[in-house]
Amino acid sequence: QGLPIPRNVLVPHTKGFVTAISNLGLFVPAIYDITVAIPKTSPSPTLLRLFNGQSSVVYVHIKRRLMKQLPETDEAVAQWCKDIFVEKDKLFDKHIAEDTFSDQPSKDMDRRPINSLLIITSWACIVAYGILKFLQWSSLLSSWKGIALSAFGLANVTILMQILILFTQSECSNPAAKVAPRKPPKNDPQS
């Protein structure tokens, strides 16, 4: 389609993007162009690392793009999307070469505010209370058989979650295909 073959990003399939823009353009004031990179020297962020409280280094480049600045026609929006991915590929090349996305200083993220912890804790207590009330109502906790059945079910869910979390590790997934670096075209006087 006349696009350069990207080394760091996927080739965009624009049909869904164009449909989303045409349907949401009146309701959504902007879209966010987010590019995420993980340094090779840092361990990959996985759910298991997250649940174990281990941090990971992640570089994020966010750009807000106003909907009113997007092209009008579907074909122009599709081309705009392809151009953005070419730009993203160059941004990744810069990040690989210089370990940064831009010339602007990076901003370290502070720790989450205590409000997030309070909200999650409150919801966990409400859900746990609801589950306990359901178990009391269903009489599962009134006999040893019900208690054993509940414990068996909880153990199965725990084991299944552990298996699913382990499969999210990047070491278990298929590696990305490597593309040879681009070579500049040679000016051949014979052609």
JSON list of C-alpha atoms in Angstrom, two decimals, residues 6-189:
[
{"chain": "A", "resi": 6, "resn": "PRO", "atom": "CA", "xyz": [7.50, -0.88, 10.29]},
{"chain": "A", "resi": 7, "resn": "ARG", "atom": "CA", "xyz": [10.05, -2.53, 12.56]},
{"chain": "A", "resi": 8, "resn": "ASN", "atom": "CA", "xyz": [8.57, -1.66, 15.93]},
{"chain": "A", "resi": 9, "resn": "VAL", "atom": "CA", "xyz": [4.80, -1.47, 15.47]},
{"chain": "A", "resi": 10, "resn": "LEU", "atom": "CA", "xyz": [2.13, -3.45, 13.66]},
{"chain": "A", "resi": 11, "resn": "VAL", "atom": "CA", "xyz": [0.71, -2.34, 10.34]},
{"chain": "A", "resi": 12, "resn": "PRO", "atom": "CA", "xyz": [-2.58, -0.64, 11.25]},
{"chain": "A", "resi": 13, "resn": "HIS", "atom": "CA", "xyz": [-5.90, -2.04, 10.06]},
{"chain": "A", "resi": 14, "resn": "THR", "atom": "CA", "xyz": [-7.84, 1.18, 9.75]},
{"chain": "A", "resi": 15, "resn": "LYS", "atom": "CA", "xyz": [-11.39, -0.01, 9.08]},
{"chain": "A", "resi": 16, "resn": "GLY", "atom": "CA", "xyz": [-12.34, -0.30, 12.77]},
{"chain": "A", "resi": 17, "resn": "PHE", "atom": "CA", "xyz": [-10.60, 2.97, 13.62]},
{"chain": "A", "resi": 18, "resn": "VAL", "atom": "CA", "xyz": [-12.42, 4.83, 10.84]},
{"chain": "A", "resi": 19, "resn": "THR", "atom": "CA", "xyz": [-15.76, 3.38, 11.99]},
{"chain": "A", "resi": 20, "resn": "ALA", "atom": "CA", "xyz": [-15.07, 4.39, 15.60]},
{"chain": "A", "resi": 21, "resn": "ILE", "atom": "CA", "xyz": [-14.10, 7.92, 14.58]},
{"chain": "A", "resi": 22, "resn": "SER", "atom": "CA", "xyz": [-17.19, 8.36, 12.39]},
{"chain": "A", "resi": 23, "resn": "ASN", "atom": "CA", "xyz": [-19.51, 7.12, 15.17]},
{"chain": "A", "resi": 24, "resn": "LEU", "atom": "CA", "xyz": [-17.86, 8.72, 18.19]},
{"chain": "A", "resi": 25, "resn": "GLY", "atom": "CA", "xyz": [-16.69, 11.96, 16.61]},
{"chain": "A", "resi": 26, "resn": "LEU", "atom": "CA", "xyz": [-19.68, 13.90, 17.90]},
{"chain": "A", "resi": 27, "resn": "PHE", "atom": "CA", "xyz": [-19.40, 12.64, 21.49]},
{"chain": "A", "resi": 28, "resn": "VAL", "atom": "CA", "xyz": [-15.67, 12.34, 22.12]},
{"chain": "A", "resi": 29, "resn": "PRO", "atom": "CA", "xyz": [-13.66, 15.59, 22.09]},
{"chain": "A", "resi": 30, "resn": "ALA", "atom": "CA", "xyz": [-10.23, 13.96, 21.69]},
{"chain": "A", "resi": 31, "resn": "ILE", "atom": "CA", "xyz": [-8.37, 10.71, 21.26]},
{"chain": "A", "resi": 32, "resn": "TYR", "atom": "CA", "xyz": [-5.19, 9.81, 23.08]},
{"chain": "A", "resi": 33, "resn": "ASP", "atom": "CA", "xyz": [-2.24, 8.48, 21.12]},
{"chain": "A", "resi": 34, "resn": "ILE", "atom": "CA", "xyz": [-0.34, 6.34, 23.64]},
{"chain": "A", "resi": 35, "resn": "THR", "atom": "CA", "xyz": [2.99, 4.67, 22.95]},
{"chain": "A", "resi": 36, "resn": "VAL", "atom": "CA", "xyz": [4.47, 2.33, 25.57]},
{"chain": "A", "resi": 37, "resn": "ALA", "atom": "CA", "xyz": [8.05, 1.02, 25.65]},
{"chain": "A", "resi": 38, "resn": "ILE", "atom": "CA", "xyz": [9.77, -1.28, 28.10]},
{"chain": "A", "resi": 39, "resn": "PRO", "atom": "CA", "xyz": [13.57, -1.08, 28.34]},
{"chain": "A", "resi": 40, "resn": "LYS", "atom": "CA", "xyz": [15.43, -4.30, 27.54]},
{"chain": "A", "resi": 41, "resn": "THR", "atom": "CA", "xyz": [17.44, -3.92, 30.74]},
{"chain": "A", "resi": 42, "resn": "SER", "atom": "CA", "xyz": [14.29, -3.96, 32.88]},
{"chain": "A", "resi": 43, "resn": "PRO", "atom": "CA", "xyz": [12.18, -7.03, 33.69]},
{"chain": "A", "resi": 44, "resn": "SER", "atom": "CA", "xyz": [8.94, -7.23, 31.74]},
{"chain": "A", "resi": 45, "resn": "PRO", "atom": "CA", "xyz": [5.84, -6.12, 33.63]},
{"chain": "A", "resi": 46, "resn": "THR", "atom": "CA", "xyz": [3.57, -9.12, 34.23]},
{"chain": "A", "resi": 47, "resn": "LEU", "atom": "CA", "xyz": [0.47, -9.65, 36.34]},
{"chain": "A", "resi": 48, "resn": "LEU", "atom": "CA", "xyz": [2.48, -11.89, 38.65]},
{"chain": "A", "resi": 49, "resn": "ARG", "atom": "CA", "xyz": [5.06, -9.14, 39.23]},
{"chain": "A", "resi": 50, "resn": "LEU", "atom": "CA", "xyz": [2.24, -6.65, 39.74]},
{"chain": "A", "resi": 51, "resn": "PHE", "atom": "CA", "xyz": [0.48, -8.84, 42.31]},
{"chain": "A", "resi": 52, "resn": "ASN", "atom": "CA", "xyz": [3.80, -9.48, 44.07]},
{"chain": "A", "resi": 53, "resn": "GLY", "atom": "CA", "xyz": [4.29, -5.71, 44.40]},
{"chain": "A", "resi": 54, "resn": "GLN", "atom": "CA", "xyz": [7.37, -5.66, 42.16]},
{"chain": "A", "resi": 55, "resn": "SER", "atom": "CA", "xyz": [7.81, -2.55, 40.07]},
{"chain": "A", "resi": 56, "resn": "SER", "atom": "CA", "xyz": [8.83, -2.31, 36.43]},
{"chain": "A", "resi": 57, "resn": "VAL", "atom": "CA", "xyz": [10.23, 0.53, 34.37]},
{"chain": "A", "resi": 58, "resn": "VAL", "atom": "CA", "xyz": [7.82, 1.60, 31.63]},
{"chain": "A", "resi": 59, "resn": "TYR", "atom": "CA", "xyz": [8.20, 4.57, 29.30]},
{"chain": "A", "resi": 60, "resn": "VAL", "atom": "CA", "xyz": [4.93, 6.11, 28.13]},
{"chain": "A", "resi": 61, "resn": "HIS", "atom": "CA", "xyz": [4.48, 8.79, 25.46]},
{"chain": "A", "resi": 62, "resn": "ILE", "atom": "CA", "xyz": [1.00, 10.33, 25.43]},
{"chain": "A", "resi": 63, "resn": "LYS", "atom": "CA", "xyz": [-0.28, 12.77, 22.84]},
{"chain": "A", "resi": 64, "resn": "ARG", "atom": "CA", "xyz": [-3.79, 14.26, 22.89]},
{"chain": "A", "resi": 65, "resn": "ARG", "atom": "CA", "xyz": [-5.30, 14.70, 19.44]},
{"chain": "A", "resi": 66, "resn": "LEU", "atom": "CA", "xyz": [-8.45, 16.78, 19.09]},
{"chain": "A", "resi": 67, "resn": "MET", "atom": "CA", "xyz": [-11.24, 15.24, 17.02]},
{"chain": "A", "resi": 68, "resn": "LYS", "atom": "CA", "xyz": [-11.86, 18.52, 15.23]},
{"chain": "A", "resi": 69, "resn": "GLN", "atom": "CA", "xyz": [-8.29, 18.38, 13.89]},
{"chain": "A", "resi": 70, "resn": "LEU", "atom": "CA", "xyz": [-8.84, 14.98, 12.23]},
{"chain": "A", "resi": 71, "resn": "PRO", "atom": "CA", "xyz": [-9.59, 14.80, 8.50]},
{"chain": "A", "resi": 72, "resn": "GLU", "atom": "CA", "xyz": [-13.21, 14.82, 7.32]},
{"chain": "A", "resi": 73, "resn": "THR", "atom": "CA", "xyz": [-13.41, 11.87, 4.91]},
{"chain": "A", "resi": 74, "resn": "ASP", "atom": "CA", "xyz": [-13.03, 8.18, 5.81]},
{"chain": "A", "resi": 75, "resn": "GLU", "atom": "CA", "xyz": [-10.16, 7.73, 3.36]},
{"chain": "A", "resi": 76, "resn": "ALA", "atom": "CA", "xyz": [-8.31, 10.71, 4.83]},
{"chain": "A", "resi": 77, "resn": "VAL", "atom": "CA", "xyz": [-8.84, 9.38, 8.39]},
{"chain": "A", "resi": 78, "resn": "ALA", "atom": "CA", "xyz": [-7.46, 5.99, 7.30]},
{"chain": "A", "resi": 79, "resn": "GLN", "atom": "CA", "xyz": [-4.39, 7.66, 5.78]},
{"chain": "A", "resi": 80, "resn": "TRP", "atom": "CA", "xyz": [-3.98, 9.81, 8.90]},
{"chain": "A", "resi": 81, "resn": "CYS", "atom": "CA", "xyz": [-4.00, 6.64, 11.03]},
{"chain": "A", "resi": 82, "resn": "LYS", "atom": "CA", "xyz": [-1.34, 5.03, 8.83]},
{"chain": "A", "resi": 83, "resn": "ASP", "atom": "CA", "xyz": [0.78, 8.19, 9.06]},
{"chain": "A", "resi": 84, "resn": "ILE", "atom": "CA", "xyz": [0.51, 8.11, 12.86]},
{"chain": "A", "resi": 85, "resn": "PHE", "atom": "CA", "xyz": [1.84, 4.54, 12.90]},
{"chain": "A", "resi": 86, "resn": "VAL", "atom": "CA", "xyz": [4.77, 5.55, 10.68]},
{"chain": "A", "resi": 87, "resn": "GLU", "atom": "CA", "xyz": [5.41, 8.36, 13.18]},
{"chain": "A", "resi": 88, "resn": "LYS", "atom": "CA", "xyz": [5.17, 5.85, 16.06]},
{"chain": "A", "resi": 89, "resn": "ASP", "atom": "CA", "xyz": [7.73, 3.61, 14.37]},
{"chain": "A", "resi": 90, "resn": "LYS", "atom": "CA", "xyz": [10.16, 6.54, 14.13]},
{"chain": "A", "resi": 91, "resn": "LEU", "atom": "CA", "xyz": [9.41, 7.36, 17.78]},
{"chain": "A", "resi": 92, "resn": "PHE", "atom": "CA", "xyz": [10.37, 3.81, 18.75]},
{"chain": "A", "resi": 93, "resn": "ASP", "atom": "CA", "xyz": [13.56, 4.05, 16.68]},
{"chain": "A", "resi": 94, "resn": "LYS", "atom": "CA", "xyz": [14.43, 7.21, 18.63]},
{"chain": "A", "resi": 95, "resn": "HIS", "atom": "CA", "xyz": [13.64, 5.46, 21.91]},
{"chain": "A", "resi": 96, "resn": "ILE", "atom": "CA", "xyz": [15.82, 2.48, 21.03]},
{"chain": "A", "resi": 97, "resn": "ALA", "atom": "CA", "xyz": [18.73, 4.73, 20.01]},
{"chain": "A", "resi": 98, "resn": "GLU", "atom": "CA", "xyz": [18.49, 7.35, 22.77]},
{"chain": "A", "resi": 99, "resn": "ASP", "atom": "CA", "xyz": [16.47, 5.58, 25.50]},
{"chain": "A", "resi": 100, "resn": "THR", "atom": "CA", "xyz": [13.95, 8.43, 25.45]},
{"chain": "A", "resi": 101, "resn": "PHE", "atom": "CA", "xyz": [10.89, 9.40, 23.44]},
{"chain": "A", "resi": 102, "resn": "SER", "atom": "CA", "xyz": [11.56, 13.12, 23.19]},
{"chain": "A", "resi": 103, "resn": "ASP", "atom": "CA", "xyz": [13.95, 15.92, 24.03]},
{"chain": "A", "resi": 104, "resn": "GLN", "atom": "CA", "xyz": [11.67, 17.02, 26.87]},
{"chain": "A", "resi": 105, "resn": "PRO", "atom": "CA", "xyz": [12.61, 15.82, 30.36]},
{"chain": "A", "resi": 106, "resn": "SER", "atom": "CA", "xyz": [10.79, 12.71, 31.51]},
{"chain": "A", "resi": 107, "resn": "LYS", "atom": "CA", "xyz": [8.43, 12.88, 34.45]},
{"chain": "A", "resi": 108, "resn": "ASP", "atom": "CA", "xyz": [8.57, 10.24, 37.16]},
{"chain": "A", "resi": 109, "resn": "MET", "atom": "CA", "xyz": [5.18, 9.11, 38.34]},
{"chain": "A", "resi": 110, "resn": "ASP", "atom": "CA", "xyz": [4.49, 9.57, 42.01]},
{"chain": "A", "resi": 111, "resn": "ARG", "atom": "CA", "xyz": [2.94, 6.88, 44.15]},
{"chain": "A", "resi": 112, "resn": "ARG", "atom": "CA", "xyz": [-0.81, 6.49, 43.87]},
{"chain": "A", "resi": 113, "resn": "PRO", "atom": "CA", "xyz": [-2.84, 8.55, 46.31]},
{"chain": "A", "resi": 114, "resn": "ILE", "atom": "CA", "xyz": [-4.27, 6.89, 49.41]},
{"chain": "A", "resi": 115, "resn": "ASN", "atom": "CA", "xyz": [-7.80, 7.42, 48.02]},
{"chain": "A", "resi": 116, "resn": "SER", "atom": "CA", "xyz": [-7.27, 4.60, 45.50]},
{"chain": "A", "resi": 117, "resn": "LEU", "atom": "CA", "xyz": [-6.36, 2.21, 48.30]},
{"chain": "A", "resi": 118, "resn": "LEU", "atom": "CA", "xyz": [-9.40, 3.25, 50.33]},
{"chain": "A", "resi": 119, "resn": "ILE", "atom": "CA", "xyz": [-11.76, 2.77, 47.39]},
{"chain": "A", "resi": 120, "resn": "ILE", "atom": "CA", "xyz": [-10.39, -0.68, 46.54]},
{"chain": "A", "resi": 121, "resn": "THR", "atom": "CA", "xyz": [-10.48, -1.75, 50.19]},
{"chain": "A", "resi": 122, "resn": "SER", "atom": "CA", "xyz": [-14.06, -0.53, 50.56]},
{"chain": "A", "resi": 123, "resn": "TRP", "atom": "CA", "xyz": [-15.21, -2.42, 47.47]},
{"chain": "A", "resi": 124, "resn": "ALA", "atom": "CA", "xyz": [-13.38, -5.57, 48.60]},
{"chain": "A", "resi": 125, "resn": "CYS", "atom": "CA", "xyz": [-15.14, -5.40, 51.99]},
{"chain": "A", "resi": 126, "resn": "ILE", "atom": "CA", "xyz": [-18.55, -4.85, 50.37]},
{"chain": "A", "resi": 127, "resn": "VAL", "atom": "CA", "xyz": [-18.06, -7.77, 47.96]},
{"chain": "A", "resi": 128, "resn": "ALA", "atom": "CA", "xyz": [-16.73, -10.05, 50.73]},
{"chain": "A", "resi": 129, "resn": "TYR", "atom": "CA", "xyz": [-19.72, -9.17, 52.92]},
{"chain": "A", "resi": 130, "resn": "GLY", "atom": "CA", "xyz": [-22.09, -9.94, 50.03]},
{"chain": "A", "resi": 131, "resn": "ILE", "atom": "CA", "xyz": [-20.44, -13.31, 49.39]},
{"chain": "A", "resi": 132, "resn": "LEU", "atom": "CA", "xyz": [-20.59, -14.18, 53.09]},
{"chain": "A", "resi": 133, "resn": "LYS", "atom": "CA", "xyz": [-24.29, -13.25, 53.25]},
{"chain": "A", "resi": 134, "resn": "PHE", "atom": "CA", "xyz": [-24.96, -15.38, 50.15]},
{"chain": "A", "resi": 135, "resn": "LEU", "atom": "CA", "xyz": [-23.17, -18.35, 51.71]},
{"chain": "A", "resi": 136, "resn": "GLN", "atom": "CA", "xyz": [-25.20, -17.94, 54.92]},
{"chain": "A", "resi": 137, "resn": "TRP", "atom": "CA", "xyz": [-28.43, -17.63, 52.95]},
{"chain": "A", "resi": 138, "resn": "SER", "atom": "CA", "xyz": [-27.69, -20.69, 50.84]},
{"chain": "A", "resi": 139, "resn": "SER", "atom": "CA", "xyz": [-26.78, -22.67, 54.00]},
{"chain": "A", "resi": 140, "resn": "LEU", "atom": "CA", "xyz": [-23.43, -23.67, 52.55]},
{"chain": "A", "resi": 141, "resn": "LEU", "atom": "CA", "xyz": [-21.67, -22.74, 55.79]},
{"chain": "A", "resi": 142, "resn": "SER", "atom": "CA", "xyz": [-24.11, -24.61, 58.05]},
{"chain": "A", "resi": 143, "resn": "SER", "atom": "CA", "xyz": [-22.67, -28.08, 57.44]},
{"chain": "A", "resi": 144, "resn": "TRP", "atom": "CA", "xyz": [-19.23, -29.61, 57.04]},
{"chain": "A", "resi": 145, "resn": "LYS", "atom": "CA", "xyz": [-20.17, -30.71, 53.56]},
{"chain": "A", "resi": 146, "resn": "GLY", "atom": "CA", "xyz": [-21.03, -27.13, 52.56]},
{"chain": "A", "resi": 147, "resn": "ILE", "atom": "CA", "xyz": [-17.84, -25.77, 54.11]},
{"chain": "A", "resi": 148, "resn": "ALA", "atom": "CA", "xyz": [-15.75, -28.40, 52.30]},
{"chain": "A", "resi": 149, "resn": "LEU", "atom": "CA", "xyz": [-17.53, -27.63, 49.01]},
{"chain": "A", "resi": 150, "resn": "SER", "atom": "CA", "xyz": [-16.92, -23.89, 49.46]},
{"chain": "A", "resi": 151, "resn": "ALA", "atom": "CA", "xyz": [-13.24, -24.45, 50.32]},
{"chain": "A", "resi": 152, "resn": "PHE", "atom": "CA", "xyz": [-12.82, -26.76, 47.31]},
{"chain": "A", "resi": 153, "resn": "GLY", "atom": "CA", "xyz": [-14.41, -24.17, 45.00]},
{"chain": "A", "resi": 154, "resn": "LEU", "atom": "CA", "xyz": [-12.21, -21.39, 46.40]},
{"chain": "A", "resi": 155, "resn": "ALA", "atom": "CA", "xyz": [-9.08, -23.54, 45.99]},
{"chain": "A", "resi": 156, "resn": "ASN", "atom": "CA", "xyz": [-10.00, -24.30, 42.37]},
{"chain": "A", "resi": 157, "resn": "VAL", "atom": "CA", "xyz": [-10.53, -20.61, 41.59]},
{"chain": "A", "resi": 158, "resn": "THR", "atom": "CA", "xyz": [-7.19, -19.75, 43.25]},
{"chain": "A", "resi": 159, "resn": "ILE", "atom": "CA", "xyz": [-5.30, -22.39, 41.28]},
{"chain": "A", "resi": 160, "resn": "LEU", "atom": "CA", "xyz": [-6.96, -21.36, 38.01]},
{"chain": "A", "resi": 161, "resn": "MET", "atom": "CA", "xyz": [-6.10, -17.68, 38.63]},
{"chain": "A", "resi": 162, "resn": "GLN", "atom": "CA", "xyz": [-2.47, -18.62, 39.37]},
{"chain": "A", "resi": 163, "resn": "ILE", "atom": "CA", "xyz": [-2.26, -20.58, 36.11]},
{"chain": "A", "resi": 164, "resn": "LEU", "atom": "CA", "xyz": [-3.79, -17.72, 34.11]},
{"chain": "A", "resi": 165, "resn": "ILE", "atom": "CA", "xyz": [-1.44, -15.20, 35.71]},
{"chain": "A", "resi": 166, "resn": "LEU", "atom": "CA", "xyz": [1.58, -17.37, 34.88]},
{"chain": "A", "resi": 167, "resn": "PHE", "atom": "CA", "xyz": [0.49, -17.54, 31.23]},
{"chain": "A", "resi": 168, "resn": "THR", "atom": "CA", "xyz": [0.51, -13.74, 31.00]},
{"chain": "A", "resi": 169, "resn": "GLN", "atom": "CA", "xyz": [4.25, -13.61, 31.53]},
{"chain": "A", "resi": 170, "resn": "SER", "atom": "CA", "xyz": [6.03, -12.44, 28.41]},
{"chain": "A", "resi": 171, "resn": "GLU", "atom": "CA", "xyz": [8.52, -15.30, 28.70]},
{"chain": "A", "resi": 172, "resn": "CYS", "atom": "CA", "xyz": [5.64, -17.73, 28.03]},
{"chain": "A", "resi": 173, "resn": "SER", "atom": "CA", "xyz": [4.31, -15.87, 25.00]},
{"chain": "A", "resi": 174, "resn": "ASN", "atom": "CA", "xyz": [5.51, -16.03, 21.41]},
{"chain": "A", "resi": 175, "resn": "PRO", "atom": "CA", "xyz": [8.41, -13.67, 20.73]},
{"chain": "A", "resi": 176, "resn": "ALA", "atom": "CA", "xyz": [7.95, -10.91, 18.19]},
{"chain": "A", "resi": 177, "resn": "ALA", "atom": "CA", "xyz": [9.47, -11.53, 14.80]},
{"chain": "A", "resi": 178, "resn": "LYS", "atom": "CA", "xyz": [12.66, -9.62, 14.16]},
{"chain": "A", "resi": 179, "resn": "VAL", "atom": "CA", "xyz": [12.85, -7.49, 11.05]},
{"chain": "A", "resi": 180, "resn": "ALA", "atom": "CA", "xyz": [16.19, -6.64, 9.53]},
{"chain": "A", "resi": 181, "resn": "PRO", "atom": "CA", "xyz": [17.18, -2.97, 9.80]},
{"chain": "A", "resi": 182, "resn": "ARG", "atom": "CA", "xyz": [16.29, -0.77, 6.89]},
{"chain": "A", "resi": 183, "resn": "LYS", "atom": "CA", "xyz": [19.07, -0.16, 4.44]},
{"chain": "A", "resi": 184, "resn": "PRO", "atom": "CA", "xyz": [19.21, 3.16, 2.64]},
{"chain": "A", "resi": 185, "resn": "PRO", "atom": "CA", "xyz": [18.58, 2.82, -1.09]},
{"chain": "A", "resi": 186, "resn": "LYS", "atom": "CA", "xyz": [21.71, 2.80, -3.18]},
{"chain": "A", "resi": 187, "resn": "ASN", "atom": "CA", "xyz": [21.97, 5.25, -6.01]},
{"chain": "A", "resi": 188, "resn": "ASP", "atom": "CA", "xyz": [22.79, 2.87, -8.81]},
{"chain": "A", "resi": 189, "resn": "PRO", "atom": "CA", "xyz": [23.97, 4.79, -11.88]}
]
